[in-house]
Amino acid sequence: MTLFIDVDDAARLFTQVGIRRAIREMAGYIEADYARWAQFDKSPRTANHSADGVIELMPTDDGQQYSFKYVNGHPNNGQQNLLTVMAFGLLADVQSGYPTLLSELTLTTAVRTAATSALVAQSLARPGATSMALIGNGAQSEFQALAFHEMLGISEIRIFDIDRDASLKLKHNLAAFPDIEVILASSVKDAVKGADIVTTVTADKAYATILTPEMIEPGMHINAVGGDCPGKTELHADILRNARVIVEFEPQTRIEGDIQQLDADSPVIEFFRIVQGEVAGRENNAQVTVFDSVGFALEDFSSLRYLKDLAQAQQIGQRIHLVPTPANIKNLFQLLDPQPAKASCLRTVS
């Protein structure tokens, strides 16, 4: 039997343990998996693009467990009151191939993306950072704000979105967390000025320049989340040329990240090298750092591991009959009629 976690189950899990604790714990799973980077079979995700958006598959395994995520990106869905990003995923046993977990990953991806952002920022943001600009106030924004508050102690969030209603939504939702001061900014430039950290999480599938070089101040850390497919960017290329750039899996980020604007040999550092202590994250307080985040399959593997452990501990989820278990494994047909009627006597026609 396969453990199944639907959206309601995932919401119950995150509510029961508390969303900030869930973010922190998931970040621990992600960090542990990056620390054993060499054990994973890694490849860029497979993407099917259309005029309306993209549908992607993100697989990986560590030799013991296999996972994949199905995820879409359809920027125009909002006009029909549909989510622009939806996902589900599976965890399976490598030895037998049997699926052990089938789960929603829309809500969970929001948690894992925020957890990854804050985890990376712990190595890249200046010590003592207290303020963050959050550009793009859609479905991911609350999770980003809470992750940086929980894991880095960010207490001031300056928010901006071209849709003011989105900013008002974010401010309303964060009112439940009085330790976070939320400031509505009048422009990107206004939000970014003086911020220790800048997070961009916009949805338009376009070559955009949300941040331009004159907005960037010495010592800033930029958490670029929204540029995550070919033809979609958020940062002016000169910002990248003048910064220390961290990526998840270089072959994928070259295709999908903001660095798609740069030459193929432009210098980047894969995050696992920082986790394993090979290189430093931030080198000095004046350095500008960029996390060019596109999302990588290892992080979904980690989030599925976390969900499975959490669901079992909290006794949430259900067991489903996803794979046949016939009494005779060579007789799959018996599942269609497990108790066939007795054969009738043959009649001969004379």
CSV table of C-alpha atoms in Angstrom, one decimal:
chain,number,residue,atom,x,y,z
A,1,MET,CA,0.0,0.0,0.0
A,2,THR,CA,1.1,3.5,-0.8
A,3,LEU,CA,0.8,6.4,1.7
A,4,PHE,CA,-1.2,9.2,0.1
A,5,ILE,CA,-1.1,12.9,1.3
A,6,ASP,CA,-3.6,15.2,-0.3
A,7,VAL,CA,-3.7,19.0,0.0
A,8,ASP,CA,-5.9,18.8,3.1
A,9,ASP,CA,-3.5,16.4,4.7
A,10,ALA,CA,-0.5,18.6,3.9
A,11,ALA,CA,-2.2,21.6,5.3
A,12,ARG,CA,-3.0,19.7,8.5
A,13,LEU,CA,0.6,18.6,8.9
A,14,PHE,CA,2.0,22.1,8.5
A,15,THR,CA,-0.6,23.6,10.7
A,16,GLN,CA,-0.2,21.0,13.4
A,17,VAL,CA,3.6,21.4,13.7
A,18,GLY,CA,3.5,25.1,12.9
A,19,ILE,CA,4.5,26.6,9.5
A,20,ARG,CA,7.7,28.2,10.8
A,21,ARG,CA,8.9,25.0,12.5
A,22,ALA,CA,8.0,23.1,9.3
A,23,ILE,CA,10.1,25.4,7.2
A,24,ARG,CA,13.1,25.1,9.5
A,25,GLU,CA,12.8,21.3,9.7
A,26,MET,CA,12.4,20.9,5.9
A,27,ALA,CA,15.5,23.1,5.5
A,28,GLY,CA,17.4,20.6,7.7
A,29,TYR,CA,16.4,17.7,5.3
A,30,ILE,CA,17.5,19.8,2.3
A,31,GLU,CA,20.8,20.6,3.8
A,32,ALA,CA,21.4,17.0,4.8
A,33,ASP,CA,20.8,15.9,1.2
A,34,TYR,CA,23.0,18.6,-0.3
A,35,ALA,CA,25.7,17.4,2.0
A,36,ARG,CA,25.6,14.0,0.2
A,37,TRP,CA,25.5,15.5,-3.2
A,38,ALA,CA,27.6,12.7,-4.9
A,39,GLN,CA,25.1,10.0,-4.0
A,40,PHE,CA,22.3,11.6,-6.2
A,41,ASP,CA,21.6,10.9,-9.9
A,42,LYS,CA,21.3,14.4,-11.2
A,43,SER,CA,19.8,15.8,-14.4
A,44,PRO,CA,18.0,19.0,-15.5
A,45,ARG,CA,14.3,18.7,-15.4
A,46,THR,CA,12.3,17.7,-18.6
A,47,ALA,CA,10.2,20.6,-19.8
A,48,ASN,CA,7.3,20.6,-22.3
A,49,HIS,CA,6.7,24.2,-23.3
A,50,SER,CA,3.6,25.7,-25.0
A,51,ALA,CA,2.3,29.2,-25.7
A,52,ASP,CA,0.4,29.1,-22.4
A,53,GLY,CA,3.1,27.8,-20.1
A,54,VAL,CA,5.3,24.8,-19.2
A,55,ILE,CA,4.8,21.4,-17.7
A,56,GLU,CA,7.9,19.8,-16.2
A,57,LEU,CA,9.1,16.5,-14.6
A,58,MET,CA,11.8,16.6,-12.0
A,59,PRO,CA,13.4,13.2,-11.2
A,60,THR,CA,16.3,12.1,-9.0
A,61,ASP,CA,17.4,9.2,-6.7
A,62,ASP,CA,20.1,8.5,-4.2
A,63,GLY,CA,20.4,4.8,-4.9
A,64,GLN,CA,17.9,3.9,-2.2
A,65,GLN,CA,14.9,6.1,-3.0
A,66,TYR,CA,13.6,7.6,-6.2
A,67,SER,CA,11.4,10.7,-6.5
A,68,PHE,CA,9.8,12.8,-9.2
A,69,LYS,CA,7.7,16.0,-9.2
A,70,TYR,CA,5.2,17.0,-11.8
A,71,VAL,CA,4.9,20.8,-11.9
A,72,ASN,CA,3.5,23.4,-14.2
A,73,GLY,CA,4.0,27.1,-14.7
A,74,HIS,CA,1.1,28.9,-16.5
A,75,PRO,CA,1.3,32.7,-15.8
A,76,ASN,CA,-2.1,33.5,-17.3
A,77,ASN,CA,-4.0,31.0,-15.1
A,78,GLY,CA,-4.6,33.8,-12.6
A,79,GLN,CA,-7.0,35.4,-15.1
A,80,GLN,CA,-9.2,32.4,-14.6
A,81,ASN,CA,-8.7,32.3,-10.9
A,82,LEU,CA,-6.4,29.2,-11.2
A,83,LEU,CA,-3.1,28.7,-9.6
A,84,THR,CA,-0.2,29.6,-11.8
A,85,VAL,CA,1.9,26.7,-10.3
A,86,MET,CA,0.6,23.3,-9.2
A,87,ALA,CA,2.5,20.1,-8.4
A,88,PHE,CA,2.4,16.6,-7.1
A,89,GLY,CA,5.1,14.0,-6.6
A,90,LEU,CA,6.1,10.5,-5.7
A,91,LEU,CA,8.7,8.7,-3.6
A,92,ALA,CA,9.6,5.1,-4.5
A,93,ASP,CA,11.8,2.3,-3.3
A,94,VAL,CA,14.7,1.9,-5.8
A,95,GLN,CA,15.3,-1.8,-5.1
A,96,SER,CA,11.7,-2.9,-6.0
A,97,GLY,CA,10.4,0.2,-7.8
A,98,TYR,CA,7.3,0.2,-5.6
A,99,PRO,CA,5.9,3.7,-4.7
A,100,THR,CA,5.9,4.4,-1.0
A,101,LEU,CA,4.4,7.9,-1.1
A,102,LEU,CA,2.2,9.9,-3.4
A,103,SER,CA,1.7,13.5,-2.4
A,104,GLU,CA,0.5,16.9,-3.3
A,105,LEU,CA,3.4,19.2,-3.8
A,106,THR,CA,1.8,22.6,-4.5
A,107,LEU,CA,1.7,23.7,-0.9
A,108,THR,CA,4.8,21.7,-0.1
A,109,THR,CA,6.8,23.3,-2.9
A,110,ALA,CA,6.0,26.7,-1.4
A,111,VAL,CA,7.4,25.5,1.9
A,112,ARG,CA,10.5,23.9,0.3
A,113,THR,CA,11.3,26.9,-1.9
A,114,ALA,CA,11.2,29.2,1.0
A,115,ALA,CA,13.2,26.8,3.1
A,116,THR,CA,15.9,26.6,0.4
A,117,SER,CA,16.0,30.3,0.0
A,118,ALA,CA,16.6,30.9,3.7
A,119,LEU,CA,19.0,28.0,4.0
A,120,VAL,CA,21.2,29.4,1.2
A,121,ALA,CA,20.9,33.0,2.6
A,122,GLN,CA,22.3,31.8,5.9
A,123,SER,CA,25.7,31.4,4.1
A,124,LEU,CA,25.3,34.5,1.8
A,125,ALA,CA,23.6,37.3,3.7
A,126,ARG,CA,25.6,39.6,5.9
A,127,PRO,CA,25.7,38.7,9.6
A,128,GLY,CA,23.1,40.7,11.5
A,129,ALA,CA,20.8,41.3,8.5
A,130,THR,CA,17.4,42.5,9.7
A,131,SER,CA,15.5,43.9,6.6
A,132,MET,CA,14.3,42.3,3.4
A,133,ALA,CA,12.6,43.7,0.3
A,134,LEU,CA,10.1,41.3,-1.1
A,135,ILE,CA,9.3,42.0,-4.8
A,136,GLY,CA,6.3,40.0,-6.0
A,137,ASN,CA,3.6,39.3,-3.5
A,138,GLY,CA,1.8,36.3,-4.9
A,139,ALA,CA,1.4,32.8,-3.6
A,140,GLN,CA,5.0,32.2,-2.6
A,141,SER,CA,5.5,35.5,-0.7
A,142,GLU,CA,4.2,34.6,2.8
A,143,PHE,CA,6.4,31.5,2.9
A,144,GLN,CA,9.5,33.5,1.9
A,145,ALA,CA,8.8,36.1,4.6
A,146,LEU,CA,8.3,33.5,7.3
A,147,ALA,CA,11.3,31.5,6.3
A,148,PHE,CA,13.6,34.6,6.5
A,149,HIS,CA,12.1,35.6,9.8
A,150,GLU,CA,12.5,32.1,11.3
A,151,MET,CA,15.9,31.2,10.0
A,152,LEU,CA,17.7,34.6,9.7
A,153,GLY,CA,15.8,36.8,12.2
A,154,ILE,CA,14.5,39.2,9.5
A,155,SER,CA,12.1,41.6,11.3
A,156,GLU,CA,11.3,44.2,8.6
A,157,ILE,CA,9.8,43.2,5.3
A,158,ARG,CA,9.3,45.9,2.6
A,159,ILE,CA,6.8,44.6,0.0
A,160,PHE,CA,5.9,45.7,-3.5
A,161,ASP,CA,3.8,44.2,-6.3
A,162,ILE,CA,2.4,45.8,-9.4
A,163,ASP,CA,-0.9,44.4,-8.2
A,164,ARG,CA,-1.5,46.4,-5.0
A,165,ASP,CA,-4.2,43.9,-3.9
A,166,ALA,CA,-1.5,41.2,-3.7
A,167,SER,CA,0.5,43.4,-1.4
A,168,LEU,CA,-2.5,44.1,0.8
A,169,LYS,CA,-3.2,40.3,0.9
A,170,LEU,CA,0.4,39.7,2.0
A,171,LYS,CA,0.3,42.4,4.7
A,172,HIS,CA,-3.0,41.0,6.0
A,173,ASN,CA,-1.7,37.4,6.2
A,174,LEU,CA,1.5,38.5,8.0
A,175,ALA,CA,-0.5,40.4,10.6
A,176,ALA,CA,-0.7,37.1,12.4
A,177,PHE,CA,3.0,37.4,13.1
A,178,PRO,CA,3.5,40.6,15.1
A,179,ASP,CA,7.3,40.2,15.3
A,180,ILE,CA,7.4,41.0,11.5
A,181,GLU,CA,7.0,44.7,10.5
A,182,VAL,CA,5.5,44.9,7.0
A,183,ILE,CA,6.0,48.1,5.0
A,184,LEU,CA,4.1,48.7,1.8
A,185,ALA,CA,6.5,50.3,-0.7
A,186,SER,CA,5.5,52.5,-3.6
A,187,SER,CA,8.0,51.0,-6.1
A,188,VAL,CA,10.7,48.4,-6.5
A,189,LYS,CA,13.3,51.1,-6.0
A,190,ASP,CA,11.6,52.3,-2.8
A,191,ALA,CA,11.4,48.7,-1.4
A,192,VAL,CA,15.0,47.8,-2.2
A,193,LYS,CA,16.7,51.0,-0.9
A,194,GLY,CA,18.8,50.1,2.2
A,195,ALA,CA,17.6,46.5,2.4
A,196,ASP,CA,20.0,43.8,3.6
A,197,ILE,CA,18.3,41.1,1.5
A,198,VAL,CA,16.2,41.4,-1.7
A,199,THR,CA,13.9,38.6,-2.7
A,200,THR,CA,12.3,38.6,-6.2
A,201,VAL,CA,9.5,36.2,-6.8
A,202,THR,CA,7.6,37.4,-9.8
A,203,ALA,CA,5.5,35.3,-12.1
A,204,ASP,CA,5.7,36.8,-15.6
A,205,LYS,CA,7.2,34.4,-18.2
A,206,ALA,CA,9.3,37.1,-19.8
A,207,TYR,CA,12.8,38.6,-20.0
A,208,ALA,CA,12.3,41.1,-17.2
A,209,THR,CA,14.6,43.4,-15.3
A,210,ILE,CA,13.0,43.7,-12.0
A,211,LEU,CA,16.3,44.8,-10.4
A,212,THR,CA,18.7,47.1,-12.2
A,213,PRO,CA,22.3,47.9,-11.3
A,214,GLU,CA,21.7,51.3,-9.7
A,215,MET,CA,19.4,49.7,-7.1
A,216,ILE,CA,22.1,47.4,-5.8
A,217,GLU,CA,24.1,48.4,-2.7
A,218,PRO,CA,27.3,46.9,-1.4
A,219,GLY,CA,26.7,43.9,0.8
A,220,MET,CA,23.2,43.1,-0.4
A,221,HIS,CA,22.2,39.5,-0.8
A,222,ILE,CA,19.7,38.9,-3.7
A,223,ASN,CA,17.5,35.9,-3.6
A,224,ALA,CA,16.3,35.6,-7.2
A,225,VAL,CA,13.4,33.0,-7.2
A,226,GLY,CA,11.1,34.0,-10.1
A,227,GLY,CA,13.4,33.4,-13.1
A,228,ASP,CA,13.0,29.7,-13.5
A,229,CYS,CA,12.6,28.8,-17.1
A,230,PRO,CA,14.1,29.7,-20.5
A,231,GLY,CA,13.1,33.2,-21.5
A,232,LYS,CA,12.2,34.3,-18.0
A,233,THR,CA,14.5,36.5,-15.9
A,234,GLU,CA,14.4,39.1,-13.2
A,235,LEU,CA,17.9,40.6,-12.9
A,236,HIS,CA,19.8,42.9,-15.2
A,237,ALA,CA,22.8,40.9,-16.5
A,238,ASP,CA,25.3,43.4,-15.0
A,239,ILE,CA,24.1,42.6,-11.5
A,240,LEU,CA,25.1,39.0,-12.1
A,241,ARG,CA,28.5,40.0,-13.7
A,242,ASN,CA,29.4,42.0,-10.5
A,243,ALA,CA,28.2,39.5,-7.9
A,244,ARG,CA,29.1,36.2,-6.4
A,245,VAL,CA,26.5,33.8,-7.9
A,246,ILE,CA,25.3,30.7,-6.2
A,247,VAL,CA,23.3,28.0,-8.1
A,248,GLU,CA,21.7,24.7,-7.3
A,249,PHE,CA,22.7,22.5,-10.3
A,250,GLU,CA,24.7,24.4,-12.9
A,251,PRO,CA,23.5,22.5,-16.0
A,252,GLN,CA,19.9,23.3,-15.2
A,253,THR,CA,20.4,26.9,-14.1
A,254,ARG,CA,22.4,27.7,-17.3
A,255,ILE,CA,19.1,26.9,-19.2
A,256,GLU,CA,16.5,28.3,-16.8
A,257,GLY,CA,18.1,30.8,-14.4
A,258,ASP,CA,19.0,34.5,-14.6
A,259,ILE,CA,22.4,33.4,-15.7
A,260,GLN,CA,20.9,32.3,-19.1
A,261,GLN,CA,21.8,35.9,-20.0
A,262,LEU,CA,25.5,35.3,-19.5
A,263,ASP,CA,28.3,33.4,-21.3
A,264,ALA,CA,28.4,29.7,-20.6
A,265,ASP,CA,31.7,30.0,-18.7
A,266,SER,CA,30.6,32.8,-16.4
A,267,PRO,CA,31.7,31.9,-12.9
A,268,VAL,CA,29.1,30.3,-10.5
A,269,ILE,CA,29.3,28.2,-7.4
A,270,GLU,CA,27.1,25.2,-6.8
A,271,PHE,CA,25.5,25.3,-3.4
A,272,PHE,CA,26.6,21.8,-2.3
A,273,ARG,CA,30.2,23.1,-2.3
A,274,ILE,CA,29.3,25.6,0.4
A,275,VAL,CA,27.4,22.9,2.4
A,276,GLN,CA,30.4,20.6,2.3
A,277,GLY,CA,32.8,23.3,3.3
A,278,GLU,CA,34.7,23.4,0.0
A,279,VAL,CA,34.2,27.2,-0.5
A,280,ALA,CA,32.9,30.1,1.6
A,281,GLY,CA,29.5,31.6,0.9
A,282,ARG,CA,30.0,35.3,1.5
A,283,GLU,CA,33.6,36.4,1.4
A,284,ASN,CA,33.3,39.9,2.9
A,285,ASN,CA,30.6,42.4,4.1
A,286,ALA,CA,30.8,44.5,0.9
A,287,GLN,CA,30.3,41.7,-1.5
A,288,VAL,CA,27.0,41.4,-3.5
A,289,THR,CA,25.8,37.8,-3.5
A,290,VAL,CA,23.0,36.3,-5.7
A,291,PHE,CA,21.2,33.0,-5.2
A,292,ASP,CA,20.0,32.2,-8.8
A,293,SER,CA,17.3,29.8,-7.6
A,294,VAL,CA,15.3,27.7,-10.1
A,295,GLY,CA,14.4,24.8,-7.9
A,296,PHE,CA,16.1,21.4,-8.2
A,297,ALA,CA,14.8,17.9,-7.9
A,298,LEU,CA,17.0,17.1,-4.9
A,299,GLU,CA,14.9,19.7,-2.9
A,300,ASP,CA,11.7,17.9,-3.9
A,301,PHE,CA,13.3,14.6,-2.8
A,302,SER,CA,14.1,16.1,0.5
A,303,SER,CA,10.6,17.6,0.9
A,304,LEU,CA,9.0,14.2,0.1
A,305,ARG,CA,11.2,12.5,2.7
A,306,TYR,CA,10.2,15.1,5.2
A,307,LEU,CA,6.5,14.8,4.4
A,308,LYS,CA,6.6,11.0,4.8
A,309,ASP,CA,8.4,11.2,8.1
A,310,LEU,CA,6.1,13.9,9.4
A,311,ALA,CA,2.9,12.1,8.2
A,312,GLN,CA,3.9,8.9,9.9
A,313,ALA,CA,4.8,10.7,13.1
A,314,GLN,CA,1.5,12.7,13.1
A,315,GLN,CA,-0.6,9.7,11.8
A,316,ILE,CA,-2.0,11.8,8.9
A,317,GLY,CA,-2.6,10.5,5.4
A,318,GLN,CA,-4.2,7.4,4.0
A,319,ARG,CA,-3.1,4.2,2.5
A,320,ILE,CA,-4.2,3.6,-1.0
A,321,HIS,CA,-4.1,0.7,-3.4
A,322,LEU,CA,-2.0,2.4,-6.1
A,323,VAL,CA,-0.2,-0.7,-7.3
A,324,PRO,CA,-1.9,-4.1,-7.9
A,325,THR,CA,-1.2,-6.9,-5.5
A,326,PRO,CA,-2.8,-10.0,-7.1
A,327,ALA,CA,-2.5,-13.3,-5.2
A,328,ASN,CA,-0.8,-14.7,-8.3
A,329,ILE,CA,1.6,-12.1,-9.6
A,330,LYS,CA,1.5,-13.8,-13.0
A,331,ASN,CA,-2.3,-13.5,-13.2
A,332,LEU,CA,-3.1,-9.8,-13.4
A,333,PHE,CA,-6.3,-10.6,-15.2
A,334,GLN,CA,-7.8,-12.1,-12.1
A,335,LEU,CA,-8.2,-8.5,-10.7
A,336,LEU,CA,-11.0,-8.0,-13.3
A,337,ASP,CA,-13.1,-10.8,-11.8
A,338,PRO,CA,-11.5,-12.3,-8.6
A,339,GLN,CA,-14.3,-14.9,-8.3
A,340,PRO,CA,-15.4,-15.9,-11.8
A,341,ALA,CA,-18.6,-17.8,-12.2
A,342,LYS,CA,-18.4,-21.5,-12.5
A,343,ALA,CA,-18.1,-22.6,-16.0
A,344,SER,CA,-21.4,-23.8,-17.4
A,345,CYS,CA,-21.8,-27.3,-18.9
A,346,LEU,CA,-21.1,-27.5,-22.6
A,347,ARG,CA,-24.0,-28.3,-24.8
A,348,THR,CA,-23.6,-30.1,-28.1
A,349,VAL,CA,-26.0,-29.4,-30.9
A,350,SER,CA,-27.1,-32.3,-32.9
